[in-house]
């Protein structure tokens, strides 16, 4: 695998002090990534919608230091010093220092905030890691001015992946594929790429309303979760199925077959949870209200000839997905029939977005 392309050869400019702020989004997988090998190589290819409103804003201040033998950083989250988040970020820097040796030259102060409520059960690792990666690439661009935008996005995704696999899909939008796949030209296990084919207009501005069914801490961390796929009796079949589903979804996204889209996306969500139900140790990550919501969505869809469907992350919250043309009706349906199943009636209205933004 060609990782050498991400090691800078020489730094052309000198930078004493710099500050960058990036806003990067969360994403929701349609074909799920669940299972990996070292170092953060996915067992199957995945694809996600990039979100718009769920994002992280991160500022990094870099100031040149004299001692260059270890990474030095401070971390603030929503204005408060967050030493308990430090080990994860320190581990991330350890993994990427080979590709960004210049981080050793600076004291870094990282300030981060999320647009979505803390402990909402929405994973912040994708938006969080991709925001740090973009700030590092802004510095790299100042040190090596001839870097292209294409290289910057690719390397940012490559770095973000080393922090959290799904973060590799949070640099661009509206649809990103991560993982090598014969039907997706340019796809790679090392970084995410924008879905390379023309997308049918029905998927433009697609909506995702996230119902906060359970705002608690994740019951299964991603690390534990992915490890459950080692020695899992159905693992190999699942990886094969996911790759087949990506082939099918690639066609669906181009031809606009919304019925097939609904079927495939819901099946992917339930399969992700089936993997957790059938691993050992086993987990039930859905809550009773998750099932209530799913049944209501099925009932509404049947009665109204609607294309609304759901997907799930590794948790109890439900992502309600629907075309922009159904927005008014589905928002009403959610208000009238679904918010009672959300903790404190909370939900987040989002739609498909286009990726990282420099602020
Ligand atoms: O990026 P990780 O290691 O937190 O894994 C995320 C896995 C899922 O969110 C469950 C699925 C996916 O493809 O995003």
mmCIF file of C-alpha atoms and ligand atoms in Angstrom:
data_model
loop_
_atom_site.group_PDB
_atom_site.id
_atom_site.type_symbol
_atom_site.label_atom_id
_atom_site.label_comp_id
_atom_site.label_asym_id
_atom_site.label_seq_id
_atom_site.Cartn_x
_atom_site.Cartn_y
_atom_site.Cartn_z
ATOM 1 C CA UNK A 1 0.000 0.000 0.000
ATOM 2 C CA UNK A 2 1.351 3.347 -1.003
ATOM 3 C CA UNK A 3 1.592 5.263 2.257
ATOM 4 C CA UNK A 4 4.942 6.849 1.311
ATOM 5 C CA UNK A 5 3.009 9.441 -0.718
ATOM 6 C CA UNK A 6 1.865 10.891 2.622
ATOM 7 C CA UNK A 7 5.354 11.464 4.063
ATOM 8 C CA UNK A 8 6.502 15.012 3.288
ATOM 9 C CA UNK A 9 9.923 15.079 1.628
ATOM 10 C CA UNK A 10 11.070 18.498 2.740
ATOM 11 C CA UNK A 11 9.520 21.583 4.255
ATOM 12 C CA UNK A 12 10.029 24.624 2.064
ATOM 13 C CA UNK A 13 8.814 27.450 4.265
ATOM 14 C CA UNK A 14 9.322 28.421 7.879
ATOM 15 C CA UNK A 15 6.250 29.107 10.015
ATOM 16 C CA UNK A 16 6.724 30.469 13.549
ATOM 17 C CA UNK A 17 3.084 30.800 14.563
ATOM 18 C CA UNK A 18 -0.212 29.909 12.912
ATOM 19 C CA UNK A 19 -3.894 29.422 13.730
ATOM 20 C CA UNK A 20 -6.502 27.563 11.679
ATOM 21 C CA UNK A 21 -10.175 26.851 12.279
ATOM 22 C CA UNK A 22 -12.065 24.115 10.450
ATOM 23 C CA UNK A 23 -15.644 22.932 10.600
ATOM 24 C CA UNK A 24 -16.033 19.298 9.618
ATOM 25 C CA UNK A 25 -19.193 17.209 9.557
ATOM 26 C CA UNK A 26 -20.394 13.949 10.962
ATOM 27 C CA UNK A 27 -21.534 11.295 8.474
ATOM 28 C CA UNK A 28 -24.067 8.490 8.387
ATOM 29 C CA UNK A 29 -23.131 5.201 6.744
ATOM 30 C CA UNK A 30 -25.573 3.582 4.297
ATOM 31 C CA UNK A 31 -23.389 0.514 3.808
ATOM 32 C CA UNK A 32 -21.724 -0.002 7.172
ATOM 33 C CA UNK A 33 -18.106 -0.479 8.157
ATOM 34 C CA UNK A 34 -17.875 -2.966 11.009
ATOM 35 C CA UNK A 35 -14.657 -4.971 11.335
ATOM 36 C CA UNK A 36 -11.090 -3.908 10.636
ATOM 37 C CA UNK A 37 -7.491 -5.052 10.643
ATOM 38 C CA UNK A 38 -4.371 -3.109 11.599
ATOM 39 C CA UNK A 39 -3.724 -0.210 10.999
ATOM 40 C CA UNK A 40 -7.353 0.842 10.598
ATOM 41 C CA UNK A 41 -7.879 -1.114 7.377
ATOM 42 C CA UNK A 42 -11.580 -1.877 6.802
ATOM 43 C CA UNK A 43 -12.733 -5.449 6.199
ATOM 44 C CA UNK A 44 -15.241 -4.153 3.654
ATOM 45 C CA UNK A 45 -15.902 -0.979 1.713
ATOM 46 C CA UNK A 46 -18.518 1.443 3.092
ATOM 47 C CA UNK A 47 -20.390 4.517 1.877
ATOM 48 C CA UNK A 48 -21.961 7.396 3.771
ATOM 49 C CA UNK A 49 -23.949 10.550 3.379
ATOM 50 C CA UNK A 50 -21.972 13.510 4.666
ATOM 51 C CA UNK A 51 -24.119 15.497 7.099
ATOM 52 C CA UNK A 52 -24.476 19.249 7.195
ATOM 53 C CA UNK A 53 -25.632 20.451 10.601
ATOM 54 C CA UNK A 54 -23.940 17.898 12.864
ATOM 55 C CA UNK A 55 -20.364 19.070 12.928
ATOM 56 C CA UNK A 56 -17.297 19.902 14.962
ATOM 57 C CA UNK A 57 -15.496 23.242 14.901
ATOM 58 C CA UNK A 58 -11.843 22.984 15.851
ATOM 59 C CA UNK A 59 -9.163 25.648 16.113
ATOM 60 C CA UNK A 60 -5.513 24.730 16.486
ATOM 61 C CA UNK A 61 -2.910 27.311 17.504
ATOM 62 C CA UNK A 62 0.604 26.281 16.542
ATOM 63 C CA UNK A 63 3.629 27.946 18.125
ATOM 64 C CA UNK A 64 7.165 26.901 17.309
ATOM 65 C CA UNK A 65 9.091 25.278 20.187
ATOM 66 C CA UNK A 66 12.779 24.479 20.597
ATOM 67 C CA UNK A 67 12.565 20.939 21.924
ATOM 68 C CA UNK A 68 11.415 18.681 19.085
ATOM 69 C CA UNK A 69 11.543 15.225 20.602
ATOM 70 C CA UNK A 70 7.929 14.872 21.663
ATOM 71 C CA UNK A 71 4.431 15.927 20.645
ATOM 72 C CA UNK A 72 3.113 18.712 22.882
ATOM 73 C CA UNK A 73 -0.533 19.798 23.021
ATOM 74 C CA UNK A 74 -3.281 21.143 25.244
ATOM 75 C CA UNK A 75 -6.914 20.297 24.670
ATOM 76 C CA UNK A 76 -10.021 22.349 25.377
ATOM 77 C CA UNK A 77 -13.552 21.152 24.678
ATOM 78 C CA UNK A 78 -16.349 23.712 24.713
ATOM 79 C CA UNK A 79 -14.020 26.146 26.489
ATOM 80 C CA UNK A 80 -12.946 23.764 29.267
ATOM 81 C CA UNK A 81 -9.656 21.926 29.607
ATOM 82 C CA UNK A 82 -10.325 18.262 28.842
ATOM 83 C CA UNK A 83 -7.515 16.085 30.083
ATOM 84 C CA UNK A 84 -9.661 12.930 29.893
ATOM 85 C CA UNK A 85 -9.859 13.284 26.059
ATOM 86 C CA UNK A 86 -6.073 13.649 25.847
ATOM 87 C CA UNK A 87 -4.983 9.971 25.701
ATOM 88 C CA UNK A 88 -7.092 9.345 22.577
ATOM 89 C CA UNK A 89 -5.651 12.394 20.812
ATOM 90 C CA UNK A 90 -2.122 11.555 22.021
ATOM 91 C CA UNK A 91 -2.526 8.077 20.503
ATOM 92 C CA UNK A 92 -3.764 9.683 17.263
ATOM 93 C CA UNK A 93 -0.699 11.964 17.108
ATOM 94 C CA UNK A 94 1.549 8.958 17.773
ATOM 95 C CA UNK A 95 0.039 7.176 14.779
ATOM 96 C CA UNK A 96 0.356 10.133 12.426
ATOM 97 C CA UNK A 97 3.686 11.687 13.443
ATOM 98 C CA UNK A 98 5.441 9.661 10.725
ATOM 99 C CA UNK A 99 3.273 11.439 8.135
ATOM 100 C CA UNK A 100 3.308 14.846 9.850
ATOM 101 C CA UNK A 101 6.771 15.064 11.455
ATOM 102 C CA UNK A 102 6.356 18.858 11.623
ATOM 103 C CA UNK A 103 3.946 18.521 14.572
ATOM 104 C CA UNK A 104 7.036 17.876 16.730
ATOM 105 C CA UNK A 105 8.170 21.445 16.029
ATOM 106 C CA UNK A 106 5.134 23.087 17.629
ATOM 107 C CA UNK A 107 3.231 23.537 20.861
ATOM 108 C CA UNK A 108 -0.379 22.970 19.841
ATOM 109 C CA UNK A 109 -3.476 24.295 21.578
ATOM 110 C CA UNK A 110 -6.633 22.568 20.356
ATOM 111 C CA UNK A 111 -10.052 24.145 20.960
ATOM 112 C CA UNK A 112 -13.028 22.092 19.899
ATOM 113 C CA UNK A 113 -16.812 22.279 20.045
ATOM 114 C CA UNK A 114 -19.663 20.242 18.591
ATOM 115 C CA UNK A 115 -22.847 21.621 17.062
ATOM 116 C CA UNK A 116 -24.823 18.731 18.540
ATOM 117 C CA UNK A 117 -25.418 18.312 22.274
ATOM 118 C CA UNK A 118 -22.676 16.529 24.182
ATOM 119 C CA UNK A 119 -23.737 12.991 25.215
ATOM 120 C CA UNK A 120 -26.464 12.893 22.620
ATOM 121 C CA UNK A 121 -25.351 9.416 21.632
ATOM 122 C CA UNK A 122 -24.072 10.896 18.368
ATOM 123 C CA UNK A 123 -20.518 9.804 17.727
ATOM 124 C CA UNK A 124 -18.239 12.817 17.560
ATOM 125 C CA UNK A 125 -15.102 10.926 16.588
ATOM 126 C CA UNK A 126 -15.690 11.284 12.828
ATOM 127 C CA UNK A 127 -16.162 15.056 12.889
ATOM 128 C CA UNK A 128 -13.606 15.535 15.677
ATOM 129 C CA UNK A 129 -10.762 13.631 14.034
ATOM 130 C CA UNK A 130 -11.401 15.059 10.576
ATOM 131 C CA UNK A 131 -11.319 18.623 11.971
ATOM 132 C CA UNK A 132 -7.899 18.052 13.552
ATOM 133 C CA UNK A 133 -6.679 16.486 10.294
ATOM 134 C CA UNK A 134 -7.788 19.532 8.265
ATOM 135 C CA UNK A 135 -6.023 21.933 10.677
ATOM 136 C CA UNK A 136 -2.806 19.917 10.293
ATOM 137 C CA UNK A 137 -3.127 20.013 6.509
ATOM 138 C CA UNK A 138 -3.565 23.801 6.625
ATOM 139 C CA UNK A 139 -0.222 24.022 8.417
ATOM 140 C CA UNK A 140 1.331 21.549 5.976
ATOM 141 C CA UNK A 141 0.102 23.692 3.071
ATOM 142 C CA UNK A 142 1.903 26.705 4.561
ATOM 143 C CA UNK A 143 5.073 24.691 5.009
ATOM 144 C CA UNK A 144 4.836 23.185 1.505
ATOM 145 C CA UNK A 145 2.904 25.720 -0.623
ATOM 146 C CA UNK A 146 2.562 23.665 -3.802
ATOM 147 C CA UNK A 147 0.239 21.009 -2.279
ATOM 148 C CA UNK A 148 -2.904 20.539 -4.388
ATOM 149 C CA UNK A 149 -6.444 20.551 -3.024
ATOM 150 C CA UNK A 150 -6.837 16.952 -4.171
ATOM 151 C CA UNK A 151 -3.767 15.873 -2.199
ATOM 152 C CA UNK A 152 -4.897 17.841 0.859
ATOM 153 C CA UNK A 153 -8.302 16.141 0.937
ATOM 154 C CA UNK A 154 -6.785 12.736 0.354
ATOM 155 C CA UNK A 155 -4.163 13.132 3.065
ATOM 156 C CA UNK A 156 -6.654 14.667 5.530
ATOM 157 C CA UNK A 157 -8.900 11.638 5.020
ATOM 158 C CA UNK A 158 -5.888 9.320 5.370
ATOM 159 C CA UNK A 159 -4.921 10.952 8.695
ATOM 160 C CA UNK A 160 -8.507 11.105 9.995
ATOM 161 C CA UNK A 161 -8.846 7.376 9.260
ATOM 162 C CA UNK A 162 -5.969 6.672 11.614
ATOM 163 C CA UNK A 163 -7.954 8.417 14.383
ATOM 164 C CA UNK A 164 -11.310 6.789 13.648
ATOM 165 C CA UNK A 165 -12.138 4.752 10.542
ATOM 166 C CA UNK A 166 -15.409 6.493 9.743
ATOM 167 C CA UNK A 167 -13.662 9.895 10.066
ATOM 168 C CA UNK A 168 -12.057 9.189 6.686
ATOM 169 C CA UNK A 169 -15.554 9.806 5.246
ATOM 170 C CA UNK A 170 -15.927 13.269 6.868
ATOM 171 C CA UNK A 171 -13.768 15.447 4.616
ATOM 172 C CA UNK A 172 -15.891 15.681 1.465
ATOM 173 C CA UNK A 173 -19.507 15.176 0.411
ATOM 174 C CA UNK A 174 -22.293 14.511 -0.430
ATOM 175 C CA UNK A 175 -21.432 10.781 -0.610
ATOM 176 C CA UNK A 176 -18.092 9.250 0.311
ATOM 177 C CA UNK A 177 -16.782 5.733 -0.228
ATOM 178 C CA UNK A 178 -14.004 4.324 1.937
ATOM 179 C CA UNK A 179 -12.473 0.940 1.201
ATOM 180 C CA UNK A 180 -11.187 -0.641 -1.950
ATOM 181 C CA UNK A 181 -14.014 -1.815 -4.205
ATOM 182 C CA UNK A 182 -13.876 -3.022 -7.814
ATOM 183 C CA UNK A 183 -16.945 -0.993 -8.875
ATOM 184 C CA UNK A 184 -15.778 2.299 -7.391
ATOM 185 C CA UNK A 185 -13.005 3.768 -9.433
ATOM 186 C CA UNK A 186 -10.222 5.300 -7.326
ATOM 187 C CA UNK A 187 -11.458 3.722 -4.060
ATOM 188 C CA UNK A 188 -8.878 2.893 -1.419
ATOM 189 C CA UNK A 189 -8.520 1.302 2.000
ATOM 190 C CA UNK A 190 -6.312 4.224 3.001
ATOM 191 C CA UNK A 191 -8.692 7.152 2.503
ATOM 192 C CA UNK A 192 -12.232 8.070 1.524
ATOM 193 C CA UNK A 193 -13.136 9.400 -1.919
ATOM 194 C CA UNK A 194 -16.155 11.298 -3.182
ATOM 195 C CA UNK A 195 -18.614 8.903 -4.857
ATOM 196 C CA UNK A 196 -17.246 9.205 -8.400
ATOM 197 C CA UNK A 197 -20.451 8.825 -10.487
ATOM 198 C CA UNK A 198 -23.374 11.117 -11.234
ATOM 199 C CA UNK A 199 -25.977 10.904 -8.479
ATOM 200 C CA UNK A 200 -29.711 10.808 -9.344
ATOM 201 C CA UNK A 201 -31.536 14.017 -8.430
ATOM 202 C CA UNK A 202 -33.793 12.226 -5.909
ATOM 203 C CA UNK A 203 -30.767 11.913 -3.613
ATOM 204 C CA UNK A 204 -29.931 15.633 -3.761
ATOM 205 C CA UNK A 205 -30.505 17.403 -0.452
ATOM 206 C CA UNK A 206 -31.544 14.108 1.135
ATOM 207 C CA UNK A 207 -32.809 14.644 4.679
ATOM 208 C CA UNK A 208 -31.727 12.919 7.883
ATOM 209 C CA UNK A 209 -33.638 13.623 11.087
ATOM 210 C CA UNK A 210 -31.820 12.057 14.018
ATOM 211 C CA UNK A 211 -34.143 10.921 16.778
ATOM 212 C CA UNK A 212 -32.352 10.951 20.130
ATOM 213 C CA UNK A 213 -33.907 7.816 21.564
ATOM 214 C CA UNK A 214 -31.076 7.254 24.011
ATOM 215 C CA UNK A 215 -28.543 9.914 24.852
ATOM 216 C CA UNK A 216 -26.386 7.750 27.129
ATOM 217 C CA UNK A 217 -22.756 6.850 26.667
ATOM 218 C CA UNK A 218 -22.126 4.239 24.005
ATOM 219 C CA UNK A 219 -22.568 0.760 25.469
ATOM 220 C CA UNK A 220 -19.935 -0.678 23.157
ATOM 221 C CA UNK A 221 -16.934 1.402 22.128
ATOM 222 C CA UNK A 222 -15.985 1.207 18.458
ATOM 223 C CA UNK A 223 -12.730 -0.531 19.345
ATOM 224 C CA UNK A 224 -14.545 -3.276 21.256
ATOM 225 C CA UNK A 225 -17.200 -3.435 18.536
ATOM 226 C CA UNK A 226 -14.827 -3.910 15.635
ATOM 227 C CA UNK A 227 -12.931 -6.544 17.625
ATOM 228 C CA UNK A 228 -16.144 -8.537 18.005
ATOM 229 C CA UNK A 229 -15.859 -9.292 14.301
ATOM 230 C CA UNK A 230 -12.671 -11.301 14.871
ATOM 231 C CA UNK A 231 -13.751 -14.924 15.226
ATOM 232 C CA UNK A 232 -17.374 -13.950 14.619
ATOM 233 C CA UNK A 233 -19.184 -16.912 13.005
ATOM 234 C CA UNK A 234 -20.801 -14.750 10.307
ATOM 235 C CA UNK A 235 -17.965 -12.278 9.733
ATOM 236 C CA UNK A 236 -16.713 -13.439 6.332
ATOM 237 C CA UNK A 237 -20.230 -13.648 4.910
ATOM 238 C CA UNK A 238 -20.992 -10.187 6.257
ATOM 239 C CA UNK A 239 -17.903 -8.595 4.650
ATOM 240 C CA UNK A 240 -18.852 -10.200 1.335
ATOM 241 C CA UNK A 241 -22.458 -9.019 1.658
ATOM 242 C CA UNK A 242 -21.400 -5.441 2.440
ATOM 243 C CA UNK A 243 -19.259 -5.292 -0.696
ATOM 244 C CA UNK A 244 -22.142 -6.705 -2.757
ATOM 245 C CA UNK A 245 -24.478 -4.149 -1.196
ATOM 246 C CA UNK A 246 -22.109 -1.370 -2.186
ATOM 247 C CA UNK A 247 -22.211 -2.569 -5.812
ATOM 248 C CA UNK A 248 -26.016 -2.517 -5.679
ATOM 249 C CA UNK A 249 -26.146 0.853 -3.942
ATOM 250 C CA UNK A 250 -23.760 2.370 -6.470
ATOM 251 C CA UNK A 251 -26.282 1.499 -9.198
ATOM 252 C CA UNK A 252 -29.244 2.679 -7.112
ATOM 253 C CA UNK A 253 -27.614 6.050 -6.424
ATOM 254 C CA UNK A 254 -27.200 6.542 -10.150
ATOM 255 C CA UNK A 255 -30.577 5.222 -11.348
ATOM 256 C CA UNK A 256 -32.712 6.636 -8.514
ATOM 257 C CA UNK A 257 -34.526 3.383 -7.638
ATOM 258 C CA UNK A 258 -35.813 4.613 -4.299
ATOM 259 C CA UNK A 259 -37.620 1.376 -3.335
ATOM 260 C CA UNK A 260 -34.377 -0.552 -3.660
ATOM 261 C CA UNK A 261 -32.590 2.193 -1.722
ATOM 262 C CA UNK A 262 -35.025 1.882 1.205
ATOM 263 C CA UNK A 263 -34.705 -1.908 1.230
ATOM 264 C CA UNK A 264 -30.919 -1.951 1.116
ATOM 265 C CA UNK A 265 -30.352 0.823 3.668
ATOM 266 C CA UNK A 266 -32.698 -0.680 6.270
ATOM 267 C CA UNK A 267 -31.240 -4.134 5.741
ATOM 268 C CA UNK A 268 -27.722 -2.751 6.291
ATOM 269 C CA UNK A 269 -28.790 -1.116 9.575
ATOM 270 C CA UNK A 270 -30.403 -4.281 10.887
ATOM 271 C CA UNK A 271 -27.439 -6.396 9.778
ATOM 272 C CA UNK A 272 -25.041 -4.154 11.728
ATOM 273 C CA UNK A 273 -27.139 -4.785 14.828
ATOM 274 C CA UNK A 274 -27.468 -8.481 13.992
ATOM 275 C CA UNK A 275 -23.667 -8.701 14.078
ATOM 276 C CA UNK A 276 -23.739 -7.398 17.640
ATOM 277 C CA UNK A 277 -26.609 -9.664 18.656
ATOM 278 C CA UNK A 278 -24.705 -12.692 17.368
ATOM 279 C CA UNK A 279 -21.206 -11.894 18.641
ATOM 280 C CA UNK A 280 -19.771 -13.135 21.882
ATOM 281 C CA UNK A 281 -19.931 -11.186 24.141
ATOM 282 C CA UNK A 282 -23.327 -10.157 22.709
ATOM 283 C CA UNK A 283 -25.035 -6.771 22.848
ATOM 284 C CA UNK A 284 -28.480 -5.334 22.262
ATOM 285 C CA UNK A 285 -27.914 -1.723 21.326
ATOM 286 C CA UNK A 286 -31.487 -0.941 20.335
ATOM 287 C CA UNK A 287 -33.914 0.237 23.022
ATOM 288 C CA UNK A 288 -37.649 -0.511 23.099
ATOM 289 C CA UNK A 289 -38.278 2.948 21.614
ATOM 290 C CA UNK A 290 -35.918 2.191 18.716
ATOM 291 C CA UNK A 291 -38.268 -0.649 17.733
ATOM 292 C CA UNK A 292 -41.369 1.490 18.299
ATOM 293 C CA UNK A 293 -39.962 4.110 15.917
ATOM 294 C CA UNK A 294 -39.038 1.514 13.273
ATOM 295 C CA UNK A 295 -42.546 0.086 13.360
ATOM 296 C CA UNK A 296 -44.096 3.549 13.071
ATOM 297 C CA UNK A 297 -41.903 4.298 10.057
ATOM 298 C CA UNK A 298 -42.966 1.044 8.386
ATOM 299 C CA UNK A 299 -46.624 1.760 9.114
ATOM 300 C CA UNK A 300 -46.383 5.323 7.758
ATOM 301 C CA UNK A 301 -44.525 4.185 4.656
ATOM 302 C CA UNK A 302 -47.128 1.559 3.821
ATOM 303 C CA UNK A 303 -50.079 3.886 4.397
ATOM 304 C CA UNK A 304 -48.694 6.917 2.579
ATOM 305 C CA UNK A 305 -46.754 5.441 -0.302
ATOM 306 C CA UNK A 306 -43.750 7.231 1.171
ATOM 307 C CA UNK A 307 -40.015 6.635 0.697
ATOM 308 C CA UNK A 308 -39.096 7.372 4.300
ATOM 309 C CA UNK A 309 -36.718 4.825 5.834
ATOM 310 C CA UNK A 310 -34.344 4.466 8.771
ATOM 311 C CA UNK A 311 -30.764 3.644 9.484
ATOM 312 C CA UNK A 312 -28.916 3.080 12.747
ATOM 313 C CA UNK A 313 -25.436 3.596 14.081
ATOM 314 C CA UNK A 314 -23.955 1.408 16.786
ATOM 315 C CA UNK A 315 -26.538 2.723 19.243
ATOM 316 C CA UNK A 316 -30.242 3.250 19.901
ATOM 317 C CA UNK A 317 -30.779 6.544 18.054
ATOM 318 C CA UNK A 318 -32.673 6.383 14.771
ATOM 319 C CA UNK A 319 -31.693 8.285 11.622
ATOM 320 C CA UNK A 320 -34.880 8.950 9.644
ATOM 321 C CA UNK A 321 -33.934 9.333 5.964
ATOM 322 C CA UNK A 322 -36.201 10.845 3.281
ATOM 323 C CA UNK A 323 -36.062 12.751 -0.005
ATOM 324 C CA UNK A 324 -36.287 16.558 0.132
ATOM 325 C CA UNK A 325 -39.615 16.343 -1.762
ATOM 326 C CA UNK A 326 -41.210 14.691 1.321
ATOM 327 C CA UNK A 327 -39.751 17.137 3.854
ATOM 328 C CA UNK A 328 -42.959 18.913 4.895
ATOM 329 C CA UNK A 329 -44.963 15.723 5.300
ATOM 330 C CA UNK A 330 -42.266 13.763 7.120
ATOM 331 C CA UNK A 331 -41.508 16.620 9.504
ATOM 332 C CA UNK A 332 -45.170 16.612 10.439
ATOM 333 C CA UNK A 333 -45.153 12.827 10.854
ATOM 334 C CA UNK A 334 -42.098 13.081 13.114
ATOM 335 C CA UNK A 335 -43.704 15.806 15.247
ATOM 336 C CA UNK A 336 -47.018 13.997 15.507
ATOM 337 C CA UNK A 337 -45.905 10.396 15.853
ATOM 338 C CA UNK A 338 -42.206 9.992 16.680
ATOM 339 C CA UNK A 339 -40.976 12.638 19.110
ATOM 340 C CA UNK A 340 -42.671 10.952 22.075
ATOM 341 C CA UNK A 341 -40.120 8.152 21.673
ATOM 342 C CA UNK A 342 -37.159 10.576 21.945
ATOM 343 C CA UNK A 343 -35.494 11.414 25.248
ATOM 344 C CA UNK A 344 -36.810 14.832 26.309
ATOM 345 C CA UNK A 345 -38.497 14.951 22.875
ATOM 346 C CA UNK A 346 -35.124 15.811 21.333
ATOM 347 C CA UNK A 347 -34.221 15.340 17.701
ATOM 348 C CA UNK A 348 -31.848 16.967 15.205
ATOM 349 C CA UNK A 349 -32.844 17.990 11.673
ATOM 350 C CA UNK A 350 -30.058 17.488 9.218
ATOM 351 C CA UNK A 351 -29.510 16.988 5.511
ATOM 352 C CA UNK A 352 -26.739 15.976 3.204
ATOM 353 C CA UNK A 353 -23.742 18.318 3.142
ATOM 354 C CA UNK A 354 -20.541 18.883 1.244
ATOM 355 C CA UNK A 355 -17.755 18.393 3.747
ATOM 356 C CA UNK A 356 -15.059 20.355 5.522
ATOM 357 C CA UNK A 357 -15.104 24.172 5.611
ATOM 358 C CA UNK A 358 -12.285 26.531 6.524
ATOM 359 C CA UNK A 359 -13.661 29.227 8.849
HETATM 360 O O1 LIG B 1 -15.196 4.893 12.953
HETATM 361 P P1 LIG B 1 -15.517 3.936 14.006
HETATM 362 O O2 LIG B 1 -14.348 3.053 14.356
HETATM 363 O O3 LIG B 1 -16.087 4.612 15.222
HETATM 364 O O4 LIG B 1 -16.637 2.923 13.472
HETATM 365 C C1 LIG B 1 -17.902 3.347 13.088
HETATM 366 C C2 LIG B 1 -18.774 2.230 12.709
HETATM 367 C C3 LIG B 1 -20.225 2.553 12.409
HETATM 368 O O5 LIG B 1 -20.528 3.888 12.715
HETATM 369 C C4 LIG B 1 -21.118 1.664 13.236
HETATM 370 C C5 LIG B 1 -20.530 2.284 10.940
HETATM 371 C C6 LIG B 1 -19.943 3.230 9.960
HETATM 372 O O6 LIG B 1 -19.594 2.783 8.863
HETATM 373 O O7 LIG B 1 -19.887 4.444 10.241
#
